[in-house]
XYZ file of C-alpha atoms in Angstrom:
597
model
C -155.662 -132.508 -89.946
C -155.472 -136.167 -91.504
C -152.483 -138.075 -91.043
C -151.127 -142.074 -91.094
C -149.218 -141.110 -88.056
C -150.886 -141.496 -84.403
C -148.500 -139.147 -83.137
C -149.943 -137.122 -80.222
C -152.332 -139.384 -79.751
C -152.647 -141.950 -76.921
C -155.217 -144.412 -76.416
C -157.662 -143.476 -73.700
C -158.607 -147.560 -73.557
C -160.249 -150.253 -75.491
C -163.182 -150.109 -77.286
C -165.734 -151.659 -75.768
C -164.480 -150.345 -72.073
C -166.614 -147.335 -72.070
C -170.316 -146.694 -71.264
C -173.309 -144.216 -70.686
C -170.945 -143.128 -67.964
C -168.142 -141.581 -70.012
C -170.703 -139.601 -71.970
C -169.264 -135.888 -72.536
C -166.054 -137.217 -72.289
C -163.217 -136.646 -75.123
C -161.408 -140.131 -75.472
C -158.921 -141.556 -78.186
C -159.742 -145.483 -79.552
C -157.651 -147.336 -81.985
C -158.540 -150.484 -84.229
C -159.912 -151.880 -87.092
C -162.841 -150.668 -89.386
C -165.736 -153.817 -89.284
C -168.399 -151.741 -90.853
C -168.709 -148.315 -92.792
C -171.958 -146.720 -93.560
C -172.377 -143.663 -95.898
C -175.749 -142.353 -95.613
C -174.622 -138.932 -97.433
C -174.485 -136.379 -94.596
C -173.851 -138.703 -91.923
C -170.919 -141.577 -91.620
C -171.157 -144.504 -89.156
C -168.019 -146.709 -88.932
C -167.963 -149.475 -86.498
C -164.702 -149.474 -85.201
C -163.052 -152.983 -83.998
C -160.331 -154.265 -81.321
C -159.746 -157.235 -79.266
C -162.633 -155.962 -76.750
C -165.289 -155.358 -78.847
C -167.333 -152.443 -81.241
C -167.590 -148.864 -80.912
C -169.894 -146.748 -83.358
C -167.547 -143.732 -84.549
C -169.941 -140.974 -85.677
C -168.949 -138.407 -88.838
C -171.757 -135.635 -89.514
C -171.950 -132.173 -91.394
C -170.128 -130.724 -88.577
C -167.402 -132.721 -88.726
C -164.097 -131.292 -90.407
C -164.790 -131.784 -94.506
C -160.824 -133.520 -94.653
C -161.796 -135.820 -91.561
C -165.171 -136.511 -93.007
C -163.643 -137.319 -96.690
C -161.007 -139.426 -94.803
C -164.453 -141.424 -93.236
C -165.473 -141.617 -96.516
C -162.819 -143.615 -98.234
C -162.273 -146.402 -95.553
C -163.038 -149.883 -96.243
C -163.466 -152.767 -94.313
C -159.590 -154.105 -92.257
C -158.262 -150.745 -92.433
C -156.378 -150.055 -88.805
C -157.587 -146.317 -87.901
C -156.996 -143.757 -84.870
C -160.181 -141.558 -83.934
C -160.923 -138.865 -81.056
C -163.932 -137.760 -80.324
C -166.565 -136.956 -77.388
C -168.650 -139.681 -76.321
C -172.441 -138.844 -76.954
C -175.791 -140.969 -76.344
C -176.664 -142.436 -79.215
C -180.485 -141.853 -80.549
C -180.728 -145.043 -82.188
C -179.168 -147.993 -79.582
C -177.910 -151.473 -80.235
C -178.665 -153.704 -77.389
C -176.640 -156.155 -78.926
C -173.141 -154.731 -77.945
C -171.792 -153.543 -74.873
C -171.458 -149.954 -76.257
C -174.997 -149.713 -78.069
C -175.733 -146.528 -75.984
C -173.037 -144.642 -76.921
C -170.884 -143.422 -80.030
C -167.945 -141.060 -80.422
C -168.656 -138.003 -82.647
C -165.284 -137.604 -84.640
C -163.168 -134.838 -83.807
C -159.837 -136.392 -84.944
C -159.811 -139.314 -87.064
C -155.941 -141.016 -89.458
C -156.064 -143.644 -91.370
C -153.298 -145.787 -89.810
C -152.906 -148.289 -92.535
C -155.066 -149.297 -95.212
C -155.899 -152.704 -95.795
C -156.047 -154.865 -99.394
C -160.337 -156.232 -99.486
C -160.283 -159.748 -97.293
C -160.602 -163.026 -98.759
C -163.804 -163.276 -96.569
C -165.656 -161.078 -94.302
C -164.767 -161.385 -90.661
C -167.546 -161.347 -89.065
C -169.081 -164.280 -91.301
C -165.868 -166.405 -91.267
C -167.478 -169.071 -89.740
C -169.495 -170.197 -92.808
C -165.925 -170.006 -94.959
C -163.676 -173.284 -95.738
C -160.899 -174.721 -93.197
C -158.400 -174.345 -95.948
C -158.815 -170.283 -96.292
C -159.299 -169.484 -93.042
C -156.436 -171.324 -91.812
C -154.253 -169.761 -94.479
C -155.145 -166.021 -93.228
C -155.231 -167.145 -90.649
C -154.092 -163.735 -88.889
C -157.528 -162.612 -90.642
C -159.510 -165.449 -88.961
C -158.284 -164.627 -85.426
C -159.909 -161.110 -85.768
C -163.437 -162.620 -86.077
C -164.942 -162.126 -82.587
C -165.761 -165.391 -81.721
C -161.782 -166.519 -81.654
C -160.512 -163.290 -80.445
C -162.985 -164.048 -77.389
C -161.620 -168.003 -77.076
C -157.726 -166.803 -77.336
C -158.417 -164.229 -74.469
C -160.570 -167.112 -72.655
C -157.694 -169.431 -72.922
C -155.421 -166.481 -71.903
C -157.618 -165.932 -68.560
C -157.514 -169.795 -68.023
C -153.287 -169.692 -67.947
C -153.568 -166.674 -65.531
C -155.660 -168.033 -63.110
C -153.766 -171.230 -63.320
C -150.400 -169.329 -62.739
C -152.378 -167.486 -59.455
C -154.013 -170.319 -58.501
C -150.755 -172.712 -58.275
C -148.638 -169.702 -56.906
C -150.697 -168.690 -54.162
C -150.582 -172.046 -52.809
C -146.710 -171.816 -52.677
C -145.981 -173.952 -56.120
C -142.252 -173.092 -57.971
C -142.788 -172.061 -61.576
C -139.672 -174.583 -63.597
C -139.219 -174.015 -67.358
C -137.234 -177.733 -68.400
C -135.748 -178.204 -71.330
C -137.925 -178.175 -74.928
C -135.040 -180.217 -76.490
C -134.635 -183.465 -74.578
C -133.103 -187.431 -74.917
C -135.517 -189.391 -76.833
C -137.626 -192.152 -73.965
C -140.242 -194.360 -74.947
C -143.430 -192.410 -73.998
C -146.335 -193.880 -75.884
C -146.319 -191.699 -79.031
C -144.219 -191.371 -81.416
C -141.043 -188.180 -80.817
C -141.246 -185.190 -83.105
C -136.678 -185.086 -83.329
C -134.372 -182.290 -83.973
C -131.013 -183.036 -85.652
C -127.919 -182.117 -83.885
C -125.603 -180.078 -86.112
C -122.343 -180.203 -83.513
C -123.304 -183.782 -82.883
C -123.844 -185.283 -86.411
C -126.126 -188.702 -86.353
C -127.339 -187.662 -83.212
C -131.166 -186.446 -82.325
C -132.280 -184.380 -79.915
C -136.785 -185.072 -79.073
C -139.085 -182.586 -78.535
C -140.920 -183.343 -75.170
C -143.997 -185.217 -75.353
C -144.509 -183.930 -71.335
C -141.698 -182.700 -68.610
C -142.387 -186.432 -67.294
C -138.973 -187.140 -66.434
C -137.632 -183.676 -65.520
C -140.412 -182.259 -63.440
C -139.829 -186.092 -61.248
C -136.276 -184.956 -61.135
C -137.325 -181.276 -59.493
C -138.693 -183.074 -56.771
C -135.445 -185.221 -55.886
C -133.834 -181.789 -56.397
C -136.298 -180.459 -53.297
C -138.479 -178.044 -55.338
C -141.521 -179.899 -53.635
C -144.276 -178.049 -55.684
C -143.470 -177.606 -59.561
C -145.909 -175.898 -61.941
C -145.488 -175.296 -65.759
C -147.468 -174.460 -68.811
C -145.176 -177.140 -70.362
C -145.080 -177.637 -74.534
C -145.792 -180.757 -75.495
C -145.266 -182.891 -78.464
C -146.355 -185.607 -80.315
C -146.304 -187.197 -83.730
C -149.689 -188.896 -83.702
C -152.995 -188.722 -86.031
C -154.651 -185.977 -85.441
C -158.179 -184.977 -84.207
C -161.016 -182.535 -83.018
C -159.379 -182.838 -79.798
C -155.810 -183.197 -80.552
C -152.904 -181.021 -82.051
C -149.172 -182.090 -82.652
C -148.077 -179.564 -80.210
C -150.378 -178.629 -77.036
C -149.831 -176.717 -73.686
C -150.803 -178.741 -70.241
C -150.702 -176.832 -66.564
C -148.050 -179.781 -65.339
C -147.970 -179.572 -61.953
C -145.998 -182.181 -59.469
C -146.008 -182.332 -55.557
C -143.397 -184.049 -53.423
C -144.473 -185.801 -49.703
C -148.205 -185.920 -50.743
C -150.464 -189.160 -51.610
C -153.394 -189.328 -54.624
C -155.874 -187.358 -52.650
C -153.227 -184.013 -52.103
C -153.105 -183.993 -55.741
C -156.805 -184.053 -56.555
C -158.100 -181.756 -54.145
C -154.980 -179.615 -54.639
C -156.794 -179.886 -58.983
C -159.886 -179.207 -57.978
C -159.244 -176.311 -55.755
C -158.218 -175.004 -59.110
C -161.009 -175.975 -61.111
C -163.423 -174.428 -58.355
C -161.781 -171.078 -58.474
C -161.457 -170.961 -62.541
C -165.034 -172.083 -63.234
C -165.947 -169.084 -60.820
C -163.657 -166.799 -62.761
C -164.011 -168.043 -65.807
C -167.692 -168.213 -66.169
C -169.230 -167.952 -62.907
C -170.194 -171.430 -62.417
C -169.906 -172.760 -58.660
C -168.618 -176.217 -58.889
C -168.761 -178.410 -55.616
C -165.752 -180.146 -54.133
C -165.047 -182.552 -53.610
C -165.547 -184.072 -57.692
C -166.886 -187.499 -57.626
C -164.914 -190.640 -58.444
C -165.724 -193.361 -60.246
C -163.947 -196.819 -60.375
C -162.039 -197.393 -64.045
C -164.282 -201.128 -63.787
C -167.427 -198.714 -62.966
C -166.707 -196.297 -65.828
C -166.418 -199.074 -68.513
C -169.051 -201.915 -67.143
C -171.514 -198.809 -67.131
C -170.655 -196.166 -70.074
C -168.221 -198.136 -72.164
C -165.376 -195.596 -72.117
C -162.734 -194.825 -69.558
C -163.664 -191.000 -70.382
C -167.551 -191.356 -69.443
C -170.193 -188.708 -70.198
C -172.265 -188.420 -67.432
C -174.844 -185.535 -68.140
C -177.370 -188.388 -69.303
C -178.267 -191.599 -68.218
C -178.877 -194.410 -71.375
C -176.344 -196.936 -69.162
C -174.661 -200.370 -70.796
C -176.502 -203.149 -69.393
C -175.200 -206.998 -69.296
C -177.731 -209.390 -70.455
C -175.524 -212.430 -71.048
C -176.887 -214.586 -68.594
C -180.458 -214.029 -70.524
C -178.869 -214.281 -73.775
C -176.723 -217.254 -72.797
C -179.964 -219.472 -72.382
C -181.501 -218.488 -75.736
C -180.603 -219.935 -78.864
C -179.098 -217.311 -80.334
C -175.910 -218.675 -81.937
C -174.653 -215.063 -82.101
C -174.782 -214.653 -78.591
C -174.161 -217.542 -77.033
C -170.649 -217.826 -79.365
C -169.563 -214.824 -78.189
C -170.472 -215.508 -74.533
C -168.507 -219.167 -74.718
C -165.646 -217.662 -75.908
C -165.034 -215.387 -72.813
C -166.968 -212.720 -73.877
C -170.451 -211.003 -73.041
C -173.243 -209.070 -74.216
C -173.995 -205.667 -74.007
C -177.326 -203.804 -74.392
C -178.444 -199.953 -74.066
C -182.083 -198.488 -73.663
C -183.235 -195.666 -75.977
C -185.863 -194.139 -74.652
C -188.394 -192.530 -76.570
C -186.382 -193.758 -79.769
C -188.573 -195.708 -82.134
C -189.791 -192.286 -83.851
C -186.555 -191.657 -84.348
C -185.035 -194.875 -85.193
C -186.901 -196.299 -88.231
C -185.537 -199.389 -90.347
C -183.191 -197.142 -92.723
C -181.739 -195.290 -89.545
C -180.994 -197.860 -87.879
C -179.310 -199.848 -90.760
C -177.164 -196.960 -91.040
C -176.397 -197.030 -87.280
C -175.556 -200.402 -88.103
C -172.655 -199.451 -90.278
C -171.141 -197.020 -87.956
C -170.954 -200.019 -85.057
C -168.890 -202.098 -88.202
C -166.545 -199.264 -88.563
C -165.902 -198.898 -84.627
C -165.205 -203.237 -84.651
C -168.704 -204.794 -84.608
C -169.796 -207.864 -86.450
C -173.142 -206.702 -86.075
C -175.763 -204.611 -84.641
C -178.635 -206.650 -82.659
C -181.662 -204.262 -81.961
C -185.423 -204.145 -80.393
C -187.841 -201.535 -81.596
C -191.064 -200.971 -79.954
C -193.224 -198.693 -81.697
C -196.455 -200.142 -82.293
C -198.148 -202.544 -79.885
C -195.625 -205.330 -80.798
C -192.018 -204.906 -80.193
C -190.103 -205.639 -83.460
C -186.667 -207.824 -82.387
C -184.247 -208.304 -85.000
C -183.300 -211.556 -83.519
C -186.520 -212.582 -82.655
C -186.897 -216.231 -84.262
C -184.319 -217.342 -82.311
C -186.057 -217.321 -79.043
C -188.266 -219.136 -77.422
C -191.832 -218.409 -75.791
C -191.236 -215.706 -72.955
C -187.746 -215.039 -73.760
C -187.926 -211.388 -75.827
C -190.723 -210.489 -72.620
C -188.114 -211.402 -69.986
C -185.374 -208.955 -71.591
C -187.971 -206.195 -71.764
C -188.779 -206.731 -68.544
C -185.013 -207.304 -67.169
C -184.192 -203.644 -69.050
C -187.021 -201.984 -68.114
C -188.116 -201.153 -71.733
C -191.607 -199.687 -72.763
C -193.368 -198.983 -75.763
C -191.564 -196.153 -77.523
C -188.314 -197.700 -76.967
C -185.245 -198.613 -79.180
C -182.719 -201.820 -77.654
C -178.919 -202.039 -79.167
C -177.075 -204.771 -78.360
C -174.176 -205.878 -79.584
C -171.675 -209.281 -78.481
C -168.085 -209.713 -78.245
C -165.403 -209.868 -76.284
C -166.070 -208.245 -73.094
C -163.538 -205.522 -73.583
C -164.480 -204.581 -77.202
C -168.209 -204.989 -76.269
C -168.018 -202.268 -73.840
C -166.103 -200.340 -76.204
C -168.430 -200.397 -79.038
C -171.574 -199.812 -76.815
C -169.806 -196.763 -75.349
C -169.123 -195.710 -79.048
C -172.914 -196.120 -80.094
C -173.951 -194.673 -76.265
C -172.514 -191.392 -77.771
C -173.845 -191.073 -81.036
C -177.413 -192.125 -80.072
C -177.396 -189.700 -77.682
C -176.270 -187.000 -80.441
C -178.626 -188.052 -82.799
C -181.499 -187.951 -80.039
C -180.262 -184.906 -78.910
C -180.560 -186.110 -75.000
C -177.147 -184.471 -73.836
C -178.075 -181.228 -71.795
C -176.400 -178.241 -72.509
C -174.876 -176.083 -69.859
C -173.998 -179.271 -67.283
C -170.178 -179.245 -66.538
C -169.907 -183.001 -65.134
C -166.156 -183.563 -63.830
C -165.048 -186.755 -62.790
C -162.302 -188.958 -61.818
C -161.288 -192.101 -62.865
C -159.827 -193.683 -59.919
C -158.368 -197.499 -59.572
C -156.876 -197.911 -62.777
C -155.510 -200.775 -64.310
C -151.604 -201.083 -64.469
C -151.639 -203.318 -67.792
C -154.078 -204.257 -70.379
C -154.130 -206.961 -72.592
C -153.105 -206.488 -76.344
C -155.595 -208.263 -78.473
C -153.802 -208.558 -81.666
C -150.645 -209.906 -79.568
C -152.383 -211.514 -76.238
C -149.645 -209.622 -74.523
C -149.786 -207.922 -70.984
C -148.823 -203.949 -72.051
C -148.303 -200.862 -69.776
C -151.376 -198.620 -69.437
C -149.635 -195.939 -68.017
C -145.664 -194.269 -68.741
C -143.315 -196.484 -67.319
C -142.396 -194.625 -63.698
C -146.316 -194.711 -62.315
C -146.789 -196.573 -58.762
C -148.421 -200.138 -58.548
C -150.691 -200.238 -55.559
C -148.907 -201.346 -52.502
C -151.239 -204.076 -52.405
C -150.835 -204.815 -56.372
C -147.038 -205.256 -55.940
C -147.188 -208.992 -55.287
C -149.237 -209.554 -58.774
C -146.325 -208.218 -60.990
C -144.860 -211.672 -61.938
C -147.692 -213.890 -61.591
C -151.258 -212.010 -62.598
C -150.565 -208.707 -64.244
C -155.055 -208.500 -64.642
C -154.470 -207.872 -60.674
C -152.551 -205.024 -61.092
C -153.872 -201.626 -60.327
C -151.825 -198.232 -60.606
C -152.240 -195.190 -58.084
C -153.186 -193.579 -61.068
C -156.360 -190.988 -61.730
C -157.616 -189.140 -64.922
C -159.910 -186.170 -64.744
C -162.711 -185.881 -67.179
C -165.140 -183.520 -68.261
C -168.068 -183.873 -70.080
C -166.988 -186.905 -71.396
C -163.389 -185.554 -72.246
C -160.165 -186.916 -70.964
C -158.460 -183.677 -69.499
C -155.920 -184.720 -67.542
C -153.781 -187.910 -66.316
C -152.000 -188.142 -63.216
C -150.360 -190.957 -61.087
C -147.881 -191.407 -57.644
C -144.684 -191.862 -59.125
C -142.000 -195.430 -57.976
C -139.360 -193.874 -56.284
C -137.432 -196.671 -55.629
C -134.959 -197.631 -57.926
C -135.066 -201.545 -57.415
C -139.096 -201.426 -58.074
C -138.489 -198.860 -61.010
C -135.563 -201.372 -62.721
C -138.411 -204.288 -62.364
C -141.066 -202.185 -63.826
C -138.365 -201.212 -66.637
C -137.874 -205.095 -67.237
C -141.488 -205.916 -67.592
C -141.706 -203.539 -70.444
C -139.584 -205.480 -72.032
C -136.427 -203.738 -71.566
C -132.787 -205.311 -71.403
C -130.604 -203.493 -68.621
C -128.710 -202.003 -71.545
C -131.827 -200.553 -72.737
C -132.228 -199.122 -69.397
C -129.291 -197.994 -68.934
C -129.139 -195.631 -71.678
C -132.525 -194.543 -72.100
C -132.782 -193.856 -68.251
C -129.801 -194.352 -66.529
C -129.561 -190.886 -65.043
C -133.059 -191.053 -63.889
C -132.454 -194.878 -61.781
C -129.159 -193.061 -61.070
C -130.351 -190.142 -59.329
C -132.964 -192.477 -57.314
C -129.639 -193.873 -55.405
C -129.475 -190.186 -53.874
C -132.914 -190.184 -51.943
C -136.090 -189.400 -53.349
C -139.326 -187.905 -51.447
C -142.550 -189.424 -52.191
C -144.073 -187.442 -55.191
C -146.861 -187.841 -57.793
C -148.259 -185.132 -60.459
C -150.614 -184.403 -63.319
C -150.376 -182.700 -66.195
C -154.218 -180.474 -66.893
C -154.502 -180.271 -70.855
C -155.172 -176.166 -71.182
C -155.844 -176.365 -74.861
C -158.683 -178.926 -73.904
C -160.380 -176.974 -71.463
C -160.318 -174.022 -72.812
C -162.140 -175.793 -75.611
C -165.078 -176.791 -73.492
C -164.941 -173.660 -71.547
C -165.264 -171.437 -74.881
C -167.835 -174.404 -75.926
C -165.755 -174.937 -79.299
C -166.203 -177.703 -81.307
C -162.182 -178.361 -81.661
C -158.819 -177.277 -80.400
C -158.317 -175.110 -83.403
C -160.797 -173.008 -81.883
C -158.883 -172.212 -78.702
C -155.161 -172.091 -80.690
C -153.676 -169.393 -82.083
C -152.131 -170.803 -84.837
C -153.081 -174.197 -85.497
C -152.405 -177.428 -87.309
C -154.561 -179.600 -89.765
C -155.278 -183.453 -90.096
C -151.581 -183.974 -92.054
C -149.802 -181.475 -89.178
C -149.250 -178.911 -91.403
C -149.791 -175.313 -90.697
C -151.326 -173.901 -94.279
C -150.384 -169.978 -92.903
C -147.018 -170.561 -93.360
C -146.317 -173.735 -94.954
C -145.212 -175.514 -92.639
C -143.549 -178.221 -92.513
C -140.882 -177.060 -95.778
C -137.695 -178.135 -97.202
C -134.747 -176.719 -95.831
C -131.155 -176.360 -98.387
C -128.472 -178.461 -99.035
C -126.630 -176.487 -96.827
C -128.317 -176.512 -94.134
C -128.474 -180.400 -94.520
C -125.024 -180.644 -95.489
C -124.514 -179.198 -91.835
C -126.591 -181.820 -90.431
C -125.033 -184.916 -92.088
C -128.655 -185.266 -93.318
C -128.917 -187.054 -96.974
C -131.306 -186.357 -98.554
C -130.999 -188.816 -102.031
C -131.892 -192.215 -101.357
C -135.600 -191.054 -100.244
C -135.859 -188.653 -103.263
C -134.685 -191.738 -105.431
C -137.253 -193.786 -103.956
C -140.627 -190.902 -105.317
């Protein structure tokens, strides 16, 4: 009997949960048809759910209304099926259940399905803009049904993890006072309160601090956060971090309280032992010697400072850049000059403009003779003594570039990457964690020559940093940390001022009037006045490491439903217009911007 019903029948378990062991058992399955094969007398569908594949098996002794049923499926449609499990004669080592099929016994077609604007299983090789818009199609593809059950796994563990050592799980508020947090506040009009806004959080910064003046000493959340910022492979407008904050505890709690949790979900996760305690590297280290606060340290190819050398040639290039405060920077290649011809390296050229370059200095030493882009400009000896100060050979490629010191480092650390890319030196399989320790408390706007904050306004100064606030803010250093994998920034975390004098001060050298103050965080200063225990906190980005977990290429990989370059969501449509109603309600106008298209 063929129904669209699955009454009376209850799924024994998922699909790809069975084995050689339950052969000559009678089991139930339920999913979605991948694959159906009509070889005349015989039927093969392969039959799909969030597990995996199981081969459903349809022969001349199957029941000639279940076999026609067989018969007319297509690929998406939802189907129930009993059967007995049986070896099969012809295996597929490629799935979990390649030994085994289920010869039909019962079999309803549980919904049929209109023919997909792609195939599944190939969506990979289909555009952004019609995958994202079936989105709900996409997600069945097994490659992102495995990453949204990885990134499920990683929130469970986290929830075990932070619970078993005695941590309070605190949902605060999604709809919050809009504070100055770096980015700019995704805001949601008040209908009761017309003119006013409530902002969507971009982290429980300010709440979670207040759970620990409350006495909840250990806080954990898979917090929502937003911001209204460009977007990129490794950014959405709305993301999910494992915030945690800890009350009576110094820098050192908090990261070996992190990285007891990254031990246990790399062993969980994907069975990779990671030793504790991380290593640490200086914020100066990281940038002198990979040009990026967020270093990638599974290869070497380290930024070198040659500006003494370069300072005593006649290079005008150089030496201008070095008298005006700045340096120059150099990497090694190795093994590059195949690689690297003329017309490559032009090109490599351009990307160091469009990262802030004025130009890309280079050595190339393929043939007997290195070839030095700069090389009438020195003297007898000189291009030997850099060769021989880097350590370069025959084979090798030399970038340098000059600038200020800062934006030197920056661009090398930009090039660092995509050499290495291009030379295809980064090892696969190498999860290098690190933390960023001794960072700096302000750094120095270019465009403005202003001192700004690095960090959100309530992080600790060093004890010993204190006395630089008024008179060198370059002194300043924050008890401040960021975690980084693989050359990704996945979490930031900091000892938070607890006093309320120091926090006003720190308030006023952001450039904030006490009015300011007071109304963008009076009740925080306020609540200072009634005792607050030491406390500091990160917040883990989950979207982010789930992404490297899963070994995805971007976030969209590892999120449900996710956003584009302009924010929008092209499932749904979102964002839309809403009605004059609805904006009437609001005390939104609408006019003078429509006037203005």
């Amino acid at each position: 009997m063929m129904t669209n019903s699955i009454k009376g029948m209850k799924r024994t378990d998922y699909c790809a949960r069975f084995d050689i062991n339950n052969v000559g058992q009678t089991i139930t399955v339920f999913g979605w048809v991948q694959r159906q094969r009509d070889l005349g007398n015989l039927i093969f569908i392969d039959l799909r759910d969030r597990t995996g594949i199981i081969q459903l098996s349809f022969n001349d002794q199957t029941d000639r209304e279940i076999f026609a049923a067989a018969q007319s499926v297509r690929s998406e449609f939802v189907v129930a099926a009993t059967g007995v499990v049986a070896e099969r004669e012809s295996k597929n080592k490629d799935i979990p259940t390649g030994d085994i099929e289920i010869i039909v016994t019962d079999f309803r077609i549980v919904s049929k399905a209109k023919t997909p604007p792609f195939e599944i299983e190939k969506s990979e090789k289909v555009g952004d803009e019609t995958t994202l818009k079936y989105r709900y199609l996409n997600l069945r593809n097994e490659k992102l049904t495995k990453n949204i059950l990885m990134r499920h796994k990683i929130a469970k563990i986290a929830r075990e993890y932070f619970y078993d050592n005695d941590f309070i799980e605190i949902e605060t508020p999604m709809m919050i006072k809009s504070t100055p947090e770096g980015a700019r506040d995704y805001v949601v009009p008040s209908r009761i309160h017309n003119g006013k806004f409530y902002a969507l959080p971009q982290s429980p910064q300010i709440y979670k601090q207040l759970t620990m003046i409350a006495g909840f000493d250990r806080y954990i959340q898979l917090a929502r956060c937003f911001r209204d910022e460009d977007l990129r492979a490794d950014r959405q407008p709305e993301f999910t971090q494992i915030d945690l904050e800890m009350s009576f505890v110094d820098c050192d709690d908090i990261m070996d309280m992190a990285e007891g949790f990254i031990s246990r979900l790399m062993k969980e996760t994907i069975n990779v032992e990671i030793d504790a305690p991380l290593p640490r590297m200086t914020f100066a280290d990281a940038m002198n010697k990979y040009g990026s606060d967020k270093p990638d340290t599974r290869f070497d190819m380290l930024i070198e400072d040659i500006s003494d050398w370069a300072d005593k040639t006649d290079f005008v290039v150089f030496k201008s850049a070095i008298a005006d405060g700045g340096a120059v920077k150099a990497i090694v290649a190795r093994n590059a000059a195949s690689v690297y011809t003329r017309k490559k390296i032009d090109k490599l050229t351009e990307y160091a403009k469009g990262i802030g370059a004025k130009g890309l200095a280079y050595i190339r030493w393929a043939d007997e003779e290195p070839n030095c882009s700069f090389a009438k400009f020195l003297k007898d000896g000189e291009l030997e003594a850099l060769i021989e100060q880097l350590g370069a050979q025959q084979g090798d490629v030399v970038f340098i570039v000059s600038d200020k010191t800062r934006k030197a480092l920056t661009i090398m650390g930009g090039l660092r990457l995509t050499v290495a890319k291009e030379l295809d030196i980064i090892p696969e399989g190498k999860w290098n964690y690190l933390w960023i320790t001794e960072m700096p408390f302000f750094e120095m706007d270019e465009d403005t020559g202003e001192w700004v904050a690095a960090h959100h306004p309530f992080t600790m100064p060093m004890e010993e940093s204190i006395q630089y606030l008024d008179t060198d803010k370059s002194k300043v250093k924050a008890q401040a940390f960021d975690l980084v994998l693989n050359g990704t920034e996945l979490s930031s975390g900091s000892m938070r001022i607890t006093d309320c004098e120091l926090q006003t001060k720190m308030f006023e050298l952001l450039g904030m009037e006490q009015e300011e103050i007071d109304a963008k965080f009076g009740f925080l200063v306020d609540a200072y006045h009634y005792a607050a225990p030491p406390h500091g906190g990160m917040g883990i980005g989950l979207d982010r490491l789930a992404m490297l977990i899963c070994g995805a290429d971007s976030l969209r990989d590892v999120v449900a439903f996710p956003k584009v370059q302009n924010a929008s969501e092209l499932m749904s449509g979102a964002p839309s217009y809403i009605d004059n109603i609805q904006l009437d309600e609001l005390g939104i106008d609408l006019k003078a911007s429509e006037n203005n298209e």
